[in-house]
Short mmCIF file of N, CA, C and O in Angstrom, two decimals:
data_model
loop_
_atom_site.label_atom_id
_atom_site.label_comp_id
_atom_site.label_asym_id
_atom_site.label_seq_id
_atom_site.Cartn_x
_atom_site.Cartn_y
_atom_site.Cartn_z
N MET A 1 112.82 86.33 95.77
CA MET A 1 113.16 86.96 97.03
C MET A 1 111.86 87.42 97.70
O MET A 1 111.02 88.02 97.07
N SER A 2 111.73 87.14 98.98
CA SER A 2 110.51 87.51 99.68
C SER A 2 110.61 88.92 100.26
O SER A 2 111.71 89.45 100.43
N ALA A 3 109.47 89.48 100.56
CA ALA A 3 109.40 90.83 101.10
C ALA A 3 108.87 90.78 102.53
O ALA A 3 108.12 89.87 102.89
N VAL A 4 109.26 91.76 103.32
CA VAL A 4 108.76 91.91 104.68
C VAL A 4 108.29 93.35 104.86
O VAL A 4 108.80 94.27 104.22
N CYS A 5 107.31 93.53 105.72
CA CYS A 5 106.83 94.88 106.07
C CYS A 5 107.45 95.29 107.39
O CYS A 5 107.67 94.47 108.27
N ARG A 6 107.71 96.58 107.50
CA ARG A 6 108.22 97.15 108.75
C ARG A 6 107.86 98.62 108.82
O ARG A 6 107.53 99.24 107.80
N LYS A 7 107.95 99.17 110.02
CA LYS A 7 107.75 100.61 110.18
C LYS A 7 108.84 101.35 109.41
O LYS A 7 109.99 100.91 109.38
N ALA A 8 108.48 102.45 108.80
CA ALA A 8 109.46 103.25 108.07
C ALA A 8 110.38 103.98 109.04
O ALA A 8 109.99 104.29 110.18
N ARG A 9 111.59 104.23 108.58
CA ARG A 9 112.59 104.97 109.35
C ARG A 9 113.01 106.20 108.56
O ARG A 9 112.75 106.29 107.36
N LEU A 10 113.69 107.12 109.22
CA LEU A 10 114.13 108.34 108.54
C LEU A 10 115.01 108.04 107.33
O LEU A 10 114.95 108.76 106.34
N ASP A 11 115.80 106.97 107.38
CA ASP A 11 116.65 106.68 106.22
C ASP A 11 115.85 106.11 105.04
O ASP A 11 116.40 105.87 103.97
N ASP A 12 114.53 105.94 105.22
CA ASP A 12 113.65 105.51 104.14
C ASP A 12 113.05 106.70 103.39
O ASP A 12 112.37 106.50 102.38
N VAL A 13 113.28 107.92 103.85
CA VAL A 13 112.63 109.09 103.25
C VAL A 13 112.93 109.20 101.76
O VAL A 13 112.02 109.41 100.95
N GLU A 14 114.18 109.04 101.36
CA GLU A 14 114.51 109.21 99.94
C GLU A 14 113.85 108.15 99.06
O GLU A 14 113.23 108.51 98.05
N PRO A 15 113.93 106.85 99.39
CA PRO A 15 113.20 105.89 98.55
C PRO A 15 111.69 106.10 98.58
O PRO A 15 111.03 105.91 97.55
N LEU A 16 111.14 106.52 99.71
CA LEU A 16 109.70 106.83 99.76
C LEU A 16 109.39 108.00 98.83
O LEU A 16 108.43 107.94 98.06
N TYR A 17 110.21 109.03 98.91
CA TYR A 17 110.00 110.21 98.07
C TYR A 17 110.04 109.82 96.59
O TYR A 17 109.17 110.22 95.81
N GLN A 18 111.05 109.04 96.19
CA GLN A 18 111.19 108.64 94.79
C GLN A 18 109.99 107.82 94.32
O GLN A 18 109.48 108.02 93.22
N MET A 19 109.53 106.89 95.15
CA MET A 19 108.40 106.05 94.77
C MET A 19 107.12 106.88 94.63
O MET A 19 106.41 106.78 93.63
N ILE A 20 106.84 107.72 95.62
CA ILE A 20 105.63 108.54 95.60
C ILE A 20 105.70 109.55 94.45
O ILE A 20 104.71 109.78 93.76
N GLN A 21 106.87 110.11 94.21
CA GLN A 21 107.04 111.08 93.12
C GLN A 21 106.74 110.42 91.77
O GLN A 21 106.12 111.02 90.90
N GLY A 22 107.18 109.18 91.60
CA GLY A 22 106.91 108.46 90.35
C GLY A 22 105.41 108.31 90.11
O GLY A 22 104.93 108.51 88.99
N TYR A 23 104.66 107.99 91.16
CA TYR A 23 103.20 107.89 91.04
C TYR A 23 102.59 109.26 90.81
O TYR A 23 101.66 109.42 90.02
N ALA A 24 103.10 110.28 91.51
CA ALA A 24 102.55 111.64 91.38
C ALA A 24 102.74 112.16 89.95
O ALA A 24 101.85 112.82 89.41
N GLU A 25 103.89 111.85 89.35
CA GLU A 25 104.14 112.30 87.98
C GLU A 25 103.16 111.68 86.98
O GLU A 25 102.89 112.25 85.94
N LYS A 26 102.61 110.53 87.31
CA LYS A 26 101.60 109.87 86.47
C LYS A 26 100.19 110.34 86.82
O LYS A 26 99.23 109.92 86.19
N GLY A 27 100.07 111.20 87.85
CA GLY A 27 98.77 111.73 88.24
C GLY A 27 97.90 110.76 89.02
O GLY A 27 96.68 110.94 89.08
N ILE A 28 98.52 109.75 89.63
CA ILE A 28 97.71 108.77 90.36
C ILE A 28 97.96 108.76 91.86
O ILE A 28 97.41 107.92 92.57
N MET A 29 98.78 109.69 92.33
CA MET A 29 99.01 109.82 93.78
C MET A 29 99.38 111.27 94.05
O MET A 29 100.03 111.91 93.22
N LEU A 30 98.98 111.76 95.21
CA LEU A 30 99.37 113.11 95.59
C LEU A 30 100.85 113.14 95.94
O LEU A 30 101.34 112.23 96.61
N PRO A 31 101.56 114.17 95.49
CA PRO A 31 102.99 114.25 95.82
C PRO A 31 103.18 114.55 97.30
O PRO A 31 102.30 115.10 97.97
N ARG A 32 104.33 114.17 97.82
CA ARG A 32 104.73 114.47 99.19
C ARG A 32 106.16 114.97 99.13
O ARG A 32 107.00 114.37 98.47
N SER A 33 106.44 116.06 99.81
CA SER A 33 107.81 116.57 99.85
C SER A 33 108.64 115.73 100.82
O SER A 33 108.10 115.01 101.66
N ARG A 34 109.94 115.81 100.69
CA ARG A 34 110.82 115.10 101.62
C ARG A 34 110.55 115.57 103.05
O ARG A 34 110.58 114.77 103.99
N GLN A 35 110.31 116.88 103.20
CA GLN A 35 110.06 117.42 104.54
C GLN A 35 108.78 116.85 105.15
O GLN A 35 108.75 116.51 106.33
N VAL A 36 107.73 116.74 104.35
CA VAL A 36 106.48 116.16 104.84
C VAL A 36 106.69 114.70 105.20
O VAL A 36 106.22 114.23 106.24
N LEU A 37 107.43 113.97 104.37
CA LEU A 37 107.70 112.57 104.67
C LEU A 37 108.47 112.43 105.98
O LEU A 37 108.19 111.54 106.78
N GLU A 38 109.44 113.31 106.20
CA GLU A 38 110.19 113.27 107.46
C GLU A 38 109.26 113.49 108.65
O GLU A 38 109.36 112.79 109.65
N LYS A 39 108.36 114.45 108.53
CA LYS A 39 107.43 114.76 109.63
C LYS A 39 106.43 113.63 109.86
O LYS A 39 106.00 113.40 110.98
N GLN A 40 106.05 112.92 108.79
CA GLN A 40 105.01 111.89 108.88
C GLN A 40 105.57 110.47 108.87
O GLN A 40 104.81 109.51 108.75
N ILE A 41 106.88 110.31 109.04
CA ILE A 41 107.50 109.00 108.89
C ILE A 41 106.90 107.95 109.83
O ILE A 41 106.82 106.77 109.48
N GLU A 42 106.44 108.36 110.98
CA GLU A 42 105.83 107.42 111.95
C GLU A 42 104.56 106.78 111.41
O GLU A 42 104.14 105.74 111.91
N GLU A 43 103.93 107.41 110.43
CA GLU A 43 102.68 106.90 109.87
C GLU A 43 102.91 105.94 108.70
O GLU A 43 101.97 105.35 108.20
N PHE A 44 104.16 105.79 108.27
CA PHE A 44 104.47 104.98 107.10
C PHE A 44 104.96 103.59 107.46
O PHE A 44 105.62 103.38 108.47
N VAL A 45 104.63 102.66 106.58
CA VAL A 45 105.17 101.31 106.60
C VAL A 45 105.81 101.09 105.24
O VAL A 45 105.38 101.68 104.25
N VAL A 46 106.87 100.29 105.22
CA VAL A 46 107.50 99.96 103.94
C VAL A 46 107.55 98.45 103.78
O VAL A 46 107.56 97.70 104.75
N ALA A 47 107.56 98.02 102.54
CA ALA A 47 107.87 96.64 102.19
C ALA A 47 109.31 96.66 101.71
O ALA A 47 109.71 97.55 100.94
N GLU A 48 110.07 95.69 102.16
CA GLU A 48 111.49 95.65 101.86
C GLU A 48 111.86 94.26 101.35
O GLU A 48 111.35 93.26 101.86
N SER A 49 112.72 94.21 100.37
CA SER A 49 113.23 92.94 99.85
C SER A 49 114.70 93.12 99.55
O SER A 49 115.08 94.05 98.83
N GLY A 50 115.52 92.28 100.12
CA GLY A 50 116.96 92.38 99.88
C GLY A 50 117.55 93.71 100.28
O GLY A 50 118.48 94.19 99.64
N GLY A 51 117.01 94.34 101.32
CA GLY A 51 117.49 95.63 101.78
C GLY A 51 117.00 96.82 100.98
O GLY A 51 117.36 97.96 101.26
N GLU A 52 116.14 96.57 99.99
CA GLU A 52 115.61 97.64 99.13
C GLU A 52 114.14 97.89 99.46
O GLU A 52 113.36 96.95 99.61
N VAL A 53 113.76 99.17 99.59
CA VAL A 53 112.36 99.54 99.78
C VAL A 53 111.64 99.34 98.46
O VAL A 53 112.01 99.95 97.45
N ILE A 54 110.64 98.46 98.46
CA ILE A 54 109.92 98.13 97.21
C ILE A 54 108.44 98.47 97.28
O ILE A 54 107.72 98.29 96.30
N GLY A 55 107.98 98.97 98.43
CA GLY A 55 106.58 99.35 98.57
C GLY A 55 106.39 100.21 99.79
O GLY A 55 107.24 100.25 100.69
N CYS A 56 105.26 100.92 99.82
CA CYS A 56 104.99 101.79 100.96
C CYS A 56 103.50 102.02 101.11
O CYS A 56 102.71 101.78 100.19
N GLY A 57 103.14 102.51 102.26
CA GLY A 57 101.77 102.91 102.56
C GLY A 57 101.77 103.65 103.87
O GLY A 57 102.72 103.56 104.65
N SER A 58 100.70 104.39 104.12
CA SER A 58 100.62 105.13 105.38
C SER A 58 99.18 105.21 105.86
O SER A 58 98.24 104.96 105.10
N LEU A 59 99.05 105.56 107.12
CA LEU A 59 97.74 105.84 107.71
C LEU A 59 97.67 107.32 108.06
O LEU A 59 98.64 107.88 108.57
N CYS A 60 96.53 107.93 107.78
CA CYS A 60 96.31 109.32 108.15
C CYS A 60 95.02 109.38 108.97
O CYS A 60 93.95 109.00 108.48
N ARG A 61 95.15 109.82 110.18
CA ARG A 61 93.99 109.91 111.06
C ARG A 61 93.08 111.05 110.61
O ARG A 61 93.53 112.18 110.43
N LEU A 62 91.80 110.73 110.39
CA LEU A 62 90.82 111.73 109.95
C LEU A 62 89.80 112.06 111.03
O LEU A 62 89.01 112.97 110.87
N GLY A 63 89.81 111.29 112.10
CA GLY A 63 88.88 111.50 113.20
C GLY A 63 89.17 110.49 114.29
O GLY A 63 90.09 109.68 114.17
N ASN A 64 88.38 110.52 115.35
CA ASN A 64 88.61 109.60 116.46
C ASN A 64 88.44 108.15 116.05
O ASN A 64 89.09 107.26 116.61
N ASP A 65 87.56 107.90 115.08
CA ASP A 65 87.26 106.52 114.70
C ASP A 65 87.53 106.22 113.23
O ASP A 65 87.04 105.25 112.70
N LEU A 66 88.36 107.06 112.57
CA LEU A 66 88.57 106.89 111.14
C LEU A 66 90.00 107.22 110.74
O LEU A 66 90.55 108.26 111.13
N VAL A 67 90.61 106.31 109.93
CA VAL A 67 91.90 106.57 109.30
C VAL A 67 91.76 106.31 107.81
O VAL A 67 90.91 105.55 107.37
N GLU A 68 92.64 106.97 107.05
CA GLU A 68 92.69 106.75 105.61
C GLU A 68 94.01 106.09 105.26
O GLU A 68 95.07 106.48 105.77
N ILE A 69 93.96 105.07 104.41
CA ILE A 69 95.18 104.50 103.85
C ILE A 69 95.60 105.42 102.71
O ILE A 69 94.82 105.70 101.81
N ARG A 70 96.85 105.88 102.78
CA ARG A 70 97.38 106.81 101.79
C ARG A 70 98.73 106.31 101.26
O ARG A 70 99.39 105.51 101.89
N SER A 71 99.12 106.89 100.15
CA SER A 71 100.45 106.70 99.59
C SER A 71 100.83 105.23 99.46
O SER A 71 101.96 104.84 99.70
N LEU A 72 99.87 104.41 99.03
CA LEU A 72 100.13 102.99 98.82
C LEU A 72 100.75 102.80 97.45
O LEU A 72 100.13 103.13 96.43
N GLY A 73 101.98 102.33 97.41
CA GLY A 73 102.66 102.16 96.14
C GLY A 73 103.63 100.99 96.16
O GLY A 73 104.14 100.62 97.22
N ILE A 74 103.89 100.44 94.99
CA ILE A 74 104.79 99.32 94.81
C ILE A 74 105.75 99.68 93.67
O ILE A 74 105.34 100.21 92.64
N SER A 75 107.02 99.36 93.85
CA SER A 75 108.01 99.60 92.79
C SER A 75 107.71 98.76 91.56
O SER A 75 107.24 97.62 91.68
N ASP A 76 108.01 99.32 90.39
CA ASP A 76 107.89 98.56 89.15
C ASP A 76 108.73 97.29 89.28
O ASP A 76 109.80 97.29 89.88
N GLY A 77 108.23 96.22 88.73
CA GLY A 77 108.91 94.95 88.82
C GLY A 77 108.48 94.10 90.00
O GLY A 77 108.79 92.92 90.07
N TYR A 78 107.75 94.71 90.94
CA TYR A 78 107.27 93.99 92.12
C TYR A 78 105.75 93.94 92.19
O TYR A 78 105.19 93.37 93.12
N LYS A 79 105.09 94.56 91.23
CA LYS A 79 103.63 94.58 91.23
C LYS A 79 103.10 93.19 90.88
O LYS A 79 103.73 92.44 90.15
N GLY A 80 101.94 92.85 91.44
CA GLY A 80 101.31 91.56 91.17
C GLY A 80 101.88 90.41 91.98
O GLY A 80 101.59 89.25 91.69
N ARG A 81 102.65 90.72 93.01
CA ARG A 81 103.26 89.68 93.84
C ARG A 81 102.68 89.63 95.25
O ARG A 81 103.25 88.99 96.13
N GLY A 82 101.58 90.34 95.48
CA GLY A 82 100.94 90.32 96.80
C GLY A 82 101.50 91.31 97.79
O GLY A 82 101.09 91.33 98.95
N ILE A 83 102.42 92.17 97.35
CA ILE A 83 103.04 93.13 98.26
C ILE A 83 102.06 94.20 98.69
O ILE A 83 102.02 94.60 99.86
N GLY A 84 101.22 94.66 97.76
CA GLY A 84 100.19 95.65 98.12
C GLY A 84 99.25 95.09 99.17
O GLY A 84 98.91 95.77 100.14
N SER A 85 98.82 93.85 99.00
CA SER A 85 97.95 93.21 99.99
C SER A 85 98.65 93.09 101.34
O SER A 85 98.04 93.30 102.39
N MET A 86 99.92 92.74 101.31
CA MET A 86 100.69 92.63 102.55
C MET A 86 100.75 93.98 103.28
O MET A 86 100.57 94.05 104.50
N LEU A 87 100.98 95.06 102.51
CA LEU A 87 101.02 96.39 103.12
C LEU A 87 99.66 96.78 103.69
O LEU A 87 99.58 97.29 104.82
N VAL A 88 98.59 96.54 102.94
CA VAL A 88 97.25 96.87 103.44
C VAL A 88 96.92 96.06 104.69
O VAL A 88 96.39 96.59 105.66
N ASP A 89 97.26 94.77 104.69
CA ASP A 89 97.02 93.96 105.88
C ASP A 89 97.76 94.52 107.09
O ASP A 89 97.21 94.58 108.19
N TRP A 90 99.00 94.97 106.88
CA TRP A 90 99.79 95.55 107.96
C TRP A 90 99.12 96.84 108.47
O TRP A 90 99.00 97.04 109.67
N LEU A 91 98.66 97.68 107.53
CA LEU A 91 98.01 98.94 107.91
C LEU A 91 96.69 98.69 108.62
O LEU A 91 96.34 99.39 109.58
N LEU A 92 95.93 97.69 108.17
CA LEU A 92 94.67 97.34 108.85
C LEU A 92 94.94 96.85 110.27
O LEU A 92 94.22 97.21 111.21
N ALA A 93 95.98 96.04 110.44
CA ALA A 93 96.35 95.56 111.77
C ALA A 93 96.79 96.73 112.66
O ALA A 93 96.48 96.76 113.85
N GLU A 94 97.49 97.69 112.07
CA GLU A 94 97.91 98.87 112.83
C GLU A 94 96.71 99.70 113.27
O GLU A 94 96.65 100.17 114.41
N ALA A 95 95.73 99.87 112.39
CA ALA A 95 94.51 100.60 112.77
C ALA A 95 93.81 99.87 113.90
O ALA A 95 93.33 100.50 114.85
N LYS A 96 93.74 98.56 113.81
CA LYS A 96 93.10 97.77 114.87
C LYS A 96 93.87 97.91 116.18
O LYS A 96 93.28 98.07 117.24
N ARG A 97 95.21 97.86 116.10
CA ARG A 97 96.04 98.01 117.29
C ARG A 97 95.78 99.36 117.96
O ARG A 97 95.77 99.48 119.18
N ARG A 98 95.56 100.39 117.14
CA ARG A 98 95.28 101.74 117.66
C ARG A 98 93.81 101.91 118.05
O ARG A 98 93.40 103.00 118.43
N GLU A 99 93.03 100.85 117.88
CA GLU A 99 91.59 100.85 118.21
C GLU A 99 90.82 101.86 117.37
O GLU A 99 89.93 102.56 117.87
N ILE A 100 91.16 101.94 116.09
CA ILE A 100 90.45 102.80 115.14
C ILE A 100 89.60 101.87 114.28
O ILE A 100 90.13 101.12 113.47
N PRO A 101 88.27 101.91 114.45
CA PRO A 101 87.42 100.91 113.81
C PRO A 101 87.15 101.11 112.32
O PRO A 101 86.79 100.17 111.63
N LYS A 102 87.33 102.32 111.80
CA LYS A 102 86.98 102.59 110.40
C LYS A 102 88.24 102.95 109.60
O LYS A 102 89.02 103.79 110.02
N VAL A 103 88.36 102.30 108.44
CA VAL A 103 89.48 102.55 107.55
C VAL A 103 88.92 102.81 106.16
O VAL A 103 88.03 102.09 105.70
N MET A 104 89.45 103.84 105.49
CA MET A 104 88.99 104.15 104.14
C MET A 104 90.18 104.38 103.24
O MET A 104 91.31 104.55 103.71
N ALA A 105 89.92 104.38 101.94
CA ALA A 105 90.95 104.70 100.96
C ALA A 105 90.29 105.40 99.78
O ALA A 105 89.23 104.98 99.33
N LEU A 106 90.90 106.47 99.31
CA LEU A 106 90.49 107.13 98.07
C LEU A 106 91.47 106.65 97.02
O LEU A 106 92.68 106.82 97.18
N THR A 107 90.96 106.04 95.95
CA THR A 107 91.86 105.36 95.04
C THR A 107 91.32 105.28 93.62
O THR A 107 90.10 105.35 93.41
N TYR A 108 92.22 105.11 92.68
CA TYR A 108 91.85 104.77 91.31
C TYR A 108 91.81 103.26 91.13
O TYR A 108 91.34 102.76 90.13
N GLU A 109 92.36 102.53 92.09
CA GLU A 109 92.43 101.06 92.03
C GLU A 109 91.30 100.46 92.87
O GLU A 109 91.54 99.71 93.81
N VAL A 110 90.08 100.76 92.50
CA VAL A 110 88.91 100.34 93.29
C VAL A 110 88.85 98.83 93.45
O VAL A 110 88.61 98.32 94.55
N SER A 111 89.10 98.09 92.39
CA SER A 111 88.97 96.63 92.46
C SER A 111 89.93 96.03 93.49
O SER A 111 89.58 95.08 94.19
N PHE A 112 91.14 96.58 93.61
CA PHE A 112 92.09 96.09 94.61
C PHE A 112 91.53 96.23 96.01
O PHE A 112 91.56 95.30 96.80
N PHE A 113 90.97 97.39 96.32
CA PHE A 113 90.46 97.62 97.66
C PHE A 113 89.15 96.89 97.91
O PHE A 113 88.84 96.52 99.03
N LEU A 114 88.35 96.67 96.88
CA LEU A 114 87.13 95.88 97.06
C LEU A 114 87.48 94.46 97.48
O LEU A 114 86.78 93.87 98.32
N LYS A 115 88.56 93.92 96.96
CA LYS A 115 88.99 92.59 97.38
C LYS A 115 89.39 92.58 98.85
O LYS A 115 89.23 91.58 99.53
N LYS A 116 89.90 93.72 99.35
CA LYS A 116 90.30 93.82 100.74
C LYS A 116 89.12 94.15 101.66
O LYS A 116 89.25 94.12 102.86
N ARG A 117 87.97 94.51 101.08
CA ARG A 117 86.74 94.82 101.80
C ARG A 117 86.92 95.92 102.86
O ARG A 117 86.57 95.75 104.00
N LEU A 118 87.47 97.04 102.44
CA LEU A 118 87.60 98.18 103.37
C LEU A 118 86.25 98.82 103.58
O LEU A 118 85.46 98.92 102.69
#
């Protein structure tokens, strides 16, 4: 089954929360409350397959010319299928659309982002 990226909607808050919470419990992502996700939903993109949210990521503006890719995660069982790259490509295109020339990521997965040349 193939995946597609799209802007997140309010009805995605619960699957986003569950995915991010799973990473936060492992100490590899900062937790986000449901309320914060609701307030920041416009900054999120999701990967969806068969009507199920299987990945997510967001942009956080840090300055006039800089955004950070945050909360990049993939559901277990979908890792290694190019979904993370698809999400990052979507977020990079969004930064370009917003005319933000610099994109950064703070991550434990350095090799993944080096391949993307952020």
